[in-house]
């Protein structure tokens, strides 16, 4: 059985991807330092899959530790590299924390496997900033990053592209995610934000369950049909499946050794439409107020996903109502079963 190393596999997107890798018949080893995740997620994955993933607690910035791990794990056939810090605001306050973690982790993995590896990298639609043309395609220009976090994704893509250009043994797919939301249908795994959620959907579910006050809609004076900002929300289970498709493409070896794909639904939804979808799909009424725009926010973005649809043979299947109802089921599960 082929074994995939999933770095950051105890985290939000990683845990869902581990479940989909098991569903697709892969074996998995997770490396995570649990800096932004809870080890109980490993038991939850086992409840869903009937299999507990092999787990190694390791900080990937520890070069010797990563080398020792690689020596002991020469049997892996691919890597999905999720491990990174991702809080945009914190990255502005503590840039070195972000550059150190996000770059050292990536470079240590590549070096430890001597660049002989198939790797899927977690990139982000943040590399496009506010696109000039929508839907945005992979060939759109990368804009100057708004934050050190965004910059880590841009530079990591460059590190990978430049290394691939001179290293035929290295095969990489960078997936540019749009806005991942929702939770597994079992409601046993989902997003576990630490502190006050900065992202829309976890704030909505925490507000609805009574953990937070009303939601503030950040701006209703954008140039959009209802005035609120537009994003391409993608169900985390669909996103997880895109990773399995990317691993399969790397195994087949049909593409160039560095490829980039958008992963979204291709459809934009406004903040107010998301609020409506939550209320409609859950029957729970939300309290919200209209506030000022959030600094650094873009007006609208959504992806052209025709390339990933065609080349990866993958397509997002779940819509915003399933995203909202699954996020809500997870919040209710957490209330009944606190982590
Ligand atoms: P997450 O924080 O839930 O998961 C990341 C995991 O990596 C955590 O379990 C954390 O403990 C681990 N980790 C961090 N640094 C580590 C280190 N040095 N060594 C070992 N483990 C480490 O985040 P997520 O939402 O699942 O995001 C996964 C990836 O996708 C990240 O690279 C993120 O930047 C990227 N991404 C996320 C989003 C999003 O909105 N969630 C959007 C685009 C891209
Ligand atoms: C979505 C929309 C907000 C909270 C961020 C990162 C990006 C990527 C995903 C990793 C926006 C609005 C939000 C609230 C609101 N991560 N909003 N009230 O800003 O698209 O992207 O996460 O790569 O890099 O920047 O996602 O969920 O924060 O916001 O009105 O309380 O919801 O203004 O329009 P965003 P988000």
Coordinates of C-alpha atoms and ligand atoms in Angstrom, one line a residue:
X1 CA 0.0 0.0 0.0
X2 CA 1.3 3.4 -0.9
X3 CA 2.1 5.6 2.1
X4 CA 1.7 9.4 2.1
X5 CA 3.4 11.7 4.6
X6 CA 0.9 14.4 5.6
X7 CA 2.6 17.3 7.4
X8 CA 0.1 19.3 9.5
X9 CA -2.2 16.3 9.2
X10 CA -3.8 17.0 12.7
X11 CA -4.9 20.4 11.4
X12 CA -8.1 21.5 9.7
X13 CA -7.5 20.7 6.1
X14 CA -4.9 18.0 6.8
X15 CA -7.3 15.9 9.0
X16 CA -10.0 15.9 6.3
X17 CA -7.3 14.9 3.7
X18 CA -6.1 12.0 5.8
X19 CA -9.7 10.6 5.8
X20 CA -9.9 11.0 2.0
X21 CA -6.5 9.3 1.6
X22 CA -7.7 6.4 3.7
X23 CA -10.9 6.3 1.6
X24 CA -8.7 6.1 -1.5
X25 CA -6.7 3.2 -0.2
X26 CA -3.5 5.0 0.9
X27 CA -1.6 4.5 4.1
X28 CA -0.7 7.7 6.0
X29 CA 1.9 9.0 8.4
X30 CA 1.2 12.4 10.0
X31 CA 3.9 14.7 11.2
X32 CA 2.6 17.6 13.3
X33 CA 4.0 19.5 16.3
X34 CA 0.4 20.2 17.5
X35 CA 1.2 23.9 17.6
X36 CA -2.3 24.6 16.1
X37 CA -4.1 21.3 16.6
X38 CA -5.4 18.9 19.1
X39 CA -4.2 15.2 19.3
X40 CA -7.8 14.1 19.9
X41 CA -8.3 14.7 16.2
X42 CA -6.3 11.5 15.6
X43 CA -8.9 9.5 17.5
X44 CA -11.6 11.2 15.6
X45 CA -10.0 10.2 12.3
X46 CA -9.9 6.7 13.6
X47 CA -13.7 6.8 14.4
X48 CA -14.4 7.9 10.9
X49 CA -12.0 5.6 9.0
X50 CA -11.6 2.6 11.3
X51 CA -7.9 3.3 11.0
X52 CA -5.6 5.3 13.2
X53 CA -2.9 7.1 11.3
X54 CA 0.7 6.7 12.3
X55 CA 1.6 9.9 14.1
X56 CA 5.0 11.5 14.7
X57 CA 5.1 14.6 16.9
X58 CA 7.8 16.8 15.3
X59 CA 8.5 20.4 14.7
X60 CA 9.5 20.5 11.0
X61 CA 11.7 23.5 11.6
X62 CA 14.0 21.1 13.5
X63 CA 16.4 20.1 10.7
X64 CA 18.0 17.2 12.5
X65 CA 14.6 15.9 13.6
X66 CA 13.3 16.0 10.0
X67 CA 16.5 14.3 8.7
X68 CA 16.0 11.5 11.3
X69 CA 12.4 11.2 10.3
X70 CA 13.2 10.9 6.6
X71 CA 15.9 8.3 7.4
X72 CA 13.3 6.2 9.2
X73 CA 10.6 6.8 6.6
X74 CA 12.1 6.1 3.2
X75 CA 9.0 4.1 2.4
X76 CA 6.7 7.1 1.6
X77 CA 5.6 7.6 -1.9
X78 CA 4.5 11.2 -1.6
X79 CA 4.2 14.2 0.7
X80 CA 1.2 16.6 1.3
X81 CA 2.7 19.6 3.0
X82 CA 0.1 21.5 5.0
X83 CA 2.2 22.4 8.0
X84 CA 2.5 26.2 8.3
X85 CA 1.3 29.1 10.4
X86 CA -1.7 30.8 8.7
X87 CA -3.0 33.7 10.8
X88 CA -2.8 36.7 8.6
X89 CA -3.0 39.4 11.3
X90 CA -0.5 37.6 13.6
X91 CA 1.9 37.4 10.6
X92 CA 1.9 41.2 10.4
X93 CA 2.8 41.4 14.1
X94 CA 5.4 38.6 14.1
X95 CA 6.8 38.3 10.6
X96 CA 9.9 36.3 11.6
X97 CA 7.7 33.7 13.3
X98 CA 6.0 33.1 9.9
X99 CA 9.0 33.3 7.7
X100 CA 10.9 30.9 10.0
X101 CA 8.1 28.3 10.3
X102 CA 6.8 28.3 6.8
X103 CA 10.1 28.4 5.0
X104 CA 12.3 26.2 7.3
X105 CA 9.6 23.5 7.3
X106 CA 9.4 23.3 3.6
X107 CA 13.1 23.5 3.0
X108 CA 13.8 20.9 5.7
X109 CA 11.4 18.4 4.1
X110 CA 12.8 18.9 0.6
X111 CA 16.4 18.6 1.8
X112 CA 15.8 15.6 4.0
X113 CA 14.4 13.7 1.0
X114 CA 17.2 15.0 -1.2
X115 CA 14.6 16.5 -3.5
X116 CA 13.6 13.0 -4.6
X117 CA 10.0 13.4 -3.7
X118 CA 6.4 14.0 -5.0
X119 CA 5.0 16.9 -3.1
X120 CA 1.6 18.7 -2.9
X121 CA 2.0 22.2 -1.5
X122 CA -0.8 24.2 0.2
X123 CA -0.8 27.5 -1.5
X124 CA -3.6 30.1 -1.5
X125 CA -5.7 32.4 -3.6
X126 CA -4.1 35.1 -1.5
X127 CA -1.2 35.2 -4.1
X128 CA -3.6 36.9 -6.5
X129 CA -4.5 39.7 -4.2
X130 CA -7.5 41.6 -5.8
X131 CA -7.4 40.0 -9.3
X132 CA -8.0 42.3 -12.3
X133 CA -10.0 39.7 -14.2
X134 CA -12.6 37.3 -12.6
X135 CA -12.8 34.4 -12.5
X136 CA -9.0 34.4 -11.9
X137 CA -6.9 31.9 -13.7
X138 CA -3.6 30.4 -12.7
X139 CA -1.8 32.5 -15.2
X140 CA -3.0 35.8 -13.6
X141 CA -0.2 37.9 -12.1
X142 CA 0.9 37.4 -8.5
X143 CA 0.3 40.6 -6.7
X144 CA 2.5 42.1 -3.9
X145 CA 1.5 40.2 -0.8
X146 CA -0.6 42.1 1.8
X147 CA 0.9 40.2 4.7
X148 CA 4.0 38.2 5.6
X149 CA 1.7 35.2 5.6
X150 CA 0.7 35.8 2.0
X151 CA 4.4 36.4 1.2
X152 CA 5.3 33.0 2.6
X153 CA 3.0 31.4 0.1
X154 CA 4.3 33.5 -2.9
X155 CA 8.0 32.8 -2.0
X156 CA 7.4 29.2 -1.2
X157 CA 5.9 28.8 -4.7
X158 CA 9.0 30.4 -6.1
X159 CA 11.3 28.2 -4.1
X160 CA 9.4 25.2 -5.4
X161 CA 9.3 26.4 -9.1
X162 CA 13.0 27.3 -9.1
X163 CA 14.1 24.0 -7.4
X164 CA 11.9 21.9 -9.8
X165 CA 13.4 23.7 -12.8
X166 CA 16.8 22.2 -12.0
X167 CA 15.7 19.0 -10.2
X168 CA 13.9 16.5 -12.4
X169 CA 13.5 14.1 -9.5
X170 CA 11.4 16.7 -7.6
X171 CA 7.7 16.7 -8.7
X172 CA 5.4 19.3 -7.2
X173 CA 1.8 20.4 -7.4
X174 CA 0.9 23.7 -5.7
X175 CA -2.8 24.0 -5.0
X176 CA -4.1 27.5 -4.6
X177 CA -7.1 27.1 -2.3
X178 CA -9.8 29.6 -2.2
X179 CA -11.8 29.8 1.1
X180 CA -12.0 26.4 2.8
X181 CA -15.0 26.0 5.1
X182 CA -17.3 23.3 6.5
X183 CA -16.6 20.1 8.2
X184 CA -16.7 16.3 7.6
X185 CA -20.3 14.9 7.2
X186 CA -19.7 12.8 10.4
X187 CA -19.3 16.0 12.4
X188 CA -16.3 14.3 14.1
X189 CA -13.7 16.6 12.6
X190 CA -13.7 20.2 11.6
X191 CA -12.0 23.5 12.2
X192 CA -10.7 24.3 15.7
X193 CA -9.9 28.0 15.8
X194 CA -7.8 29.2 18.8
X195 CA -9.3 32.3 20.4
X196 CA -11.6 34.6 18.6
X197 CA -12.1 33.3 15.0
X198 CA -10.8 35.8 12.4
X199 CA -12.5 33.9 9.5
X200 CA -16.2 34.3 8.6
X201 CA -17.6 30.8 9.0
X202 CA -16.1 29.8 12.4
X203 CA -17.3 33.2 13.7
X204 CA -20.8 32.6 12.3
X205 CA -21.0 29.1 14.0
X206 CA -19.6 30.4 17.3
X207 CA -22.0 33.4 17.3
X208 CA -24.9 31.1 16.5
X209 CA -24.0 28.7 19.4
X210 CA -23.7 31.7 21.8
X211 CA -20.0 31.7 22.3
X212 CA -19.7 35.1 20.6
X213 CA -21.8 38.2 20.1
X214 CA -23.3 39.3 16.8
X215 CA -21.4 38.9 13.6
X216 CA -20.0 42.1 12.1
X217 CA -20.3 42.2 8.3
X218 CA -17.1 44.0 7.3
X219 CA -18.4 46.5 4.8
X220 CA -21.6 46.7 2.7
X221 CA -20.3 49.4 0.3
X222 CA -18.3 47.2 -2.0
X223 CA -19.0 47.2 -5.7
X224 CA -20.9 43.9 -5.5
X225 CA -24.6 43.2 -6.0
X226 CA -25.5 43.4 -2.2
X227 CA -22.4 45.5 -1.2
X228 CA -20.7 42.9 0.8
X229 CA -17.4 41.2 -0.2
X230 CA -17.3 38.1 -2.4
X231 CA -15.3 34.9 -2.0
X232 CA -15.1 31.5 -3.5
X233 CA -16.0 29.2 -0.5
X234 CA -15.0 25.6 -0.9
X235 CA -16.1 22.7 1.2
X236 CA -13.1 21.2 3.1
X237 CA -14.1 17.7 2.0
X238 CA -14.0 18.7 -1.7
X239 CA -10.7 20.4 -1.0
X240 CA -9.4 17.2 0.7
X241 CA -10.3 15.2 -2.4
X242 CA -8.4 17.6 -4.6
X243 CA -5.2 16.5 -2.7
X244 CA -5.9 12.9 -3.5
X245 CA -6.4 13.8 -7.2
X246 CA -3.1 15.8 -7.1
X247 CA -1.2 12.8 -5.6
X248 CA -2.6 10.6 -8.3
X249 CA -1.5 13.0 -11.0
X250 CA 2.0 13.1 -9.5
X251 CA 2.1 9.3 -9.5
X252 CA 1.0 9.1 -13.1
X253 CA 3.7 11.6 -14.0
X254 CA 1.9 13.1 -17.0
X255 CA 2.5 16.7 -16.2
X256 CA 5.5 19.1 -15.9
X257 CA 7.4 18.6 -12.7
X258 CA 5.9 21.9 -11.3
X259 CA 2.3 22.6 -11.8
X260 CA -0.2 25.0 -10.1
X261 CA -4.0 24.6 -9.8
X262 CA -6.8 26.7 -8.4
X263 CA -9.0 24.8 -6.0
X264 CA -12.4 26.4 -5.6
X265 CA -15.9 26.0 -6.8
X266 CA -15.6 28.8 -9.4
X267 CA -18.6 30.5 -7.8
X268 CA -18.5 33.7 -5.7
X269 CA -20.7 34.2 -2.6
X270 CA -21.1 37.4 -0.7
X271 CA -20.9 37.7 3.1
X272 CA -24.7 38.3 3.2
X273 CA -25.3 35.3 1.0
X274 CA -23.3 33.1 3.3
X275 CA -25.3 34.4 6.3
X276 CA -28.5 33.6 4.4
X277 CA -27.2 30.1 3.4
X278 CA -26.4 29.4 7.1
X279 CA -29.9 30.5 8.2
X280 CA -31.6 28.5 5.4
X281 CA -29.7 25.3 5.8
X282 CA -29.7 25.2 9.6
X283 CA -32.9 27.0 10.5
X284 CA -30.9 29.0 13.0
X285 CA -31.3 32.8 13.0
X286 CA -28.1 34.9 13.1
X287 CA -27.5 38.3 14.7
X288 CA -25.4 40.5 12.6
X289 CA -24.5 44.1 12.3
X290 CA -23.0 46.0 9.4
X291 CA -19.6 47.4 10.2
X292 CA -16.6 49.1 8.5
X293 CA -14.5 47.4 5.9
X294 CA -11.6 45.3 7.4
X295 CA -8.2 46.7 6.5
X296 CA -6.4 44.7 3.9
X297 CA -9.6 42.9 2.6
X298 CA -10.2 42.6 -1.1
X299 CA -13.5 43.2 -2.7
X300 CA -14.2 40.1 -4.6
X301 CA -12.4 37.0 -5.8
X302 CA -13.4 33.6 -7.3
X303 CA -11.5 31.1 -9.2
X304 CA -11.5 29.8 -12.7
X305 CA -11.3 26.1 -11.8
X306 CA -11.4 24.7 -15.4
X307 CA -7.8 23.6 -15.2
X308 CA -8.1 21.5 -12.1
X309 CA -11.4 20.2 -13.3
X310 CA -9.8 19.0 -16.5
X311 CA -6.3 18.1 -15.6
X312 CA -6.9 16.7 -12.1
X313 CA -10.2 15.2 -13.0
X314 CA -11.6 16.8 -9.9
X315 CA -14.6 19.0 -9.3
X316 CA -16.1 20.5 -6.2
X317 CA -19.5 18.9 -5.5
X318 CA -20.8 20.5 -2.4
X319 CA -22.6 23.9 -2.3
X320 CA -22.7 26.7 0.3
X321 CA -25.7 25.2 2.2
X322 CA -23.8 21.9 2.7
X323 CA -20.8 24.0 3.8
X324 CA -22.9 25.8 6.4
X325 CA -24.9 22.9 7.7
X326 CA -21.7 20.8 8.1
X327 CA -19.9 23.6 9.9
X328 CA -22.9 24.0 12.2
X329 CA -23.1 20.2 12.9
X330 CA -19.4 20.3 13.9
X331 CA -20.0 23.3 16.2
X332 CA -22.9 21.5 17.9
X333 CA -20.8 18.4 18.2
X334 CA -18.0 20.4 19.9
X335 CA -20.6 21.9 22.4
X336 CA -21.7 18.4 23.4
X337 CA -18.2 16.9 23.3
X338 CA -15.7 19.7 24.2
X339 CA -12.2 19.0 23.1
Ligands
LIG1 P1 -4.1 24.3 10.6 O1 -3.4 25.3 11.4 O2 -5.4 23.8 11.0 O3 -3.2 23.1 10.2 C1 -1.8 23.3 10.1 C2 -1.1 22.2 10.9 O4 0.3 22.3 10.8 C3 -1.5 22.3 12.4 O5 -1.9 21.1 12.9 C4 -0.2 22.7 13.1 O6 0.0 22.2 14.4 C5 0.9 22.1 12.1 N1 2.2 22.8 12.1 C6 2.4 24.2 12.0 N2 3.7 24.4 12.0 C7 4.3 23.2 12.2 C8 5.7 22.8 12.3 N3 6.7 23.6 12.3 N4 5.9 21.5 12.4 C9 4.9 20.6 12.4 N5 3.7 20.9 12.3 C10 3.3 22.2 12.2 O7 -4.3 25.1 9.1 P2 -5.2 24.6 7.9 O8 -6.3 25.6 7.8 O9 -5.5 23.2 7.9 O10 -4.2 25.0 6.7 C11 -3.3 24.0 6.2 C12 -2.5 24.7 5.1 O11 -3.3 25.2 4.1 C13 -1.6 25.8 5.6 O12 -0.3 25.7 4.9 C14 -2.3 27.0 5.2 O13 -1.5 28.1 5.1 C15 -2.9 26.6 3.9 N6 -4.1 27.4 3.6 C16 -5.2 27.4 4.5 C17 -6.3 28.2 4.1 C18 -7.4 28.3 5.1 O14 -8.2 29.3 5.0 N7 -7.6 27.5 6.1 C19 -6.4 28.8 2.9 C20 -5.3 28.7 2.0 C21 -4.2 27.9 2.3
LIG2 C1 -14.2 36.1 4.3 C2 -15.1 37.3 4.1 C3 -14.4 39.3 5.3 C4 -15.2 37.8 9.3 C5 -8.4 34.8 4.7 C6 -6.9 35.0 4.4 C7 -6.6 34.2 3.2 C8 -7.0 32.7 3.3 C9 -8.4 32.6 3.8 C10 -5.1 31.3 3.8 C11 -14.4 38.7 3.9 C12 -15.8 38.8 5.8 C13 -15.1 37.9 7.9 C14 -16.2 38.5 10.0 C15 -16.9 39.4 7.9 N1 -6.1 32.0 4.1 N2 -15.9 38.7 7.3 N3 -17.0 39.3 9.2 O1 -10.3 37.3 4.3 O2 -11.1 35.9 2.3 O3 -9.2 35.2 3.6 O4 -8.6 33.4 5.0 O5 -4.4 31.4 2.8 O6 -5.2 34.3 3.1 O7 -6.7 36.4 4.2 O8 -11.4 35.0 4.7 O9 -13.0 34.1 6.3 O10 -11.5 36.0 7.0 O11 -13.3 36.5 5.3 O12 -17.6 40.2 7.2 O13 -16.3 38.5 11.2 O14 -15.9 37.5 5.3 O15 -14.4 40.7 5.3 O16 -15.1 39.4 3.0 P1 -10.5 36.0 3.7 P2 -12.3 35.4 5.9

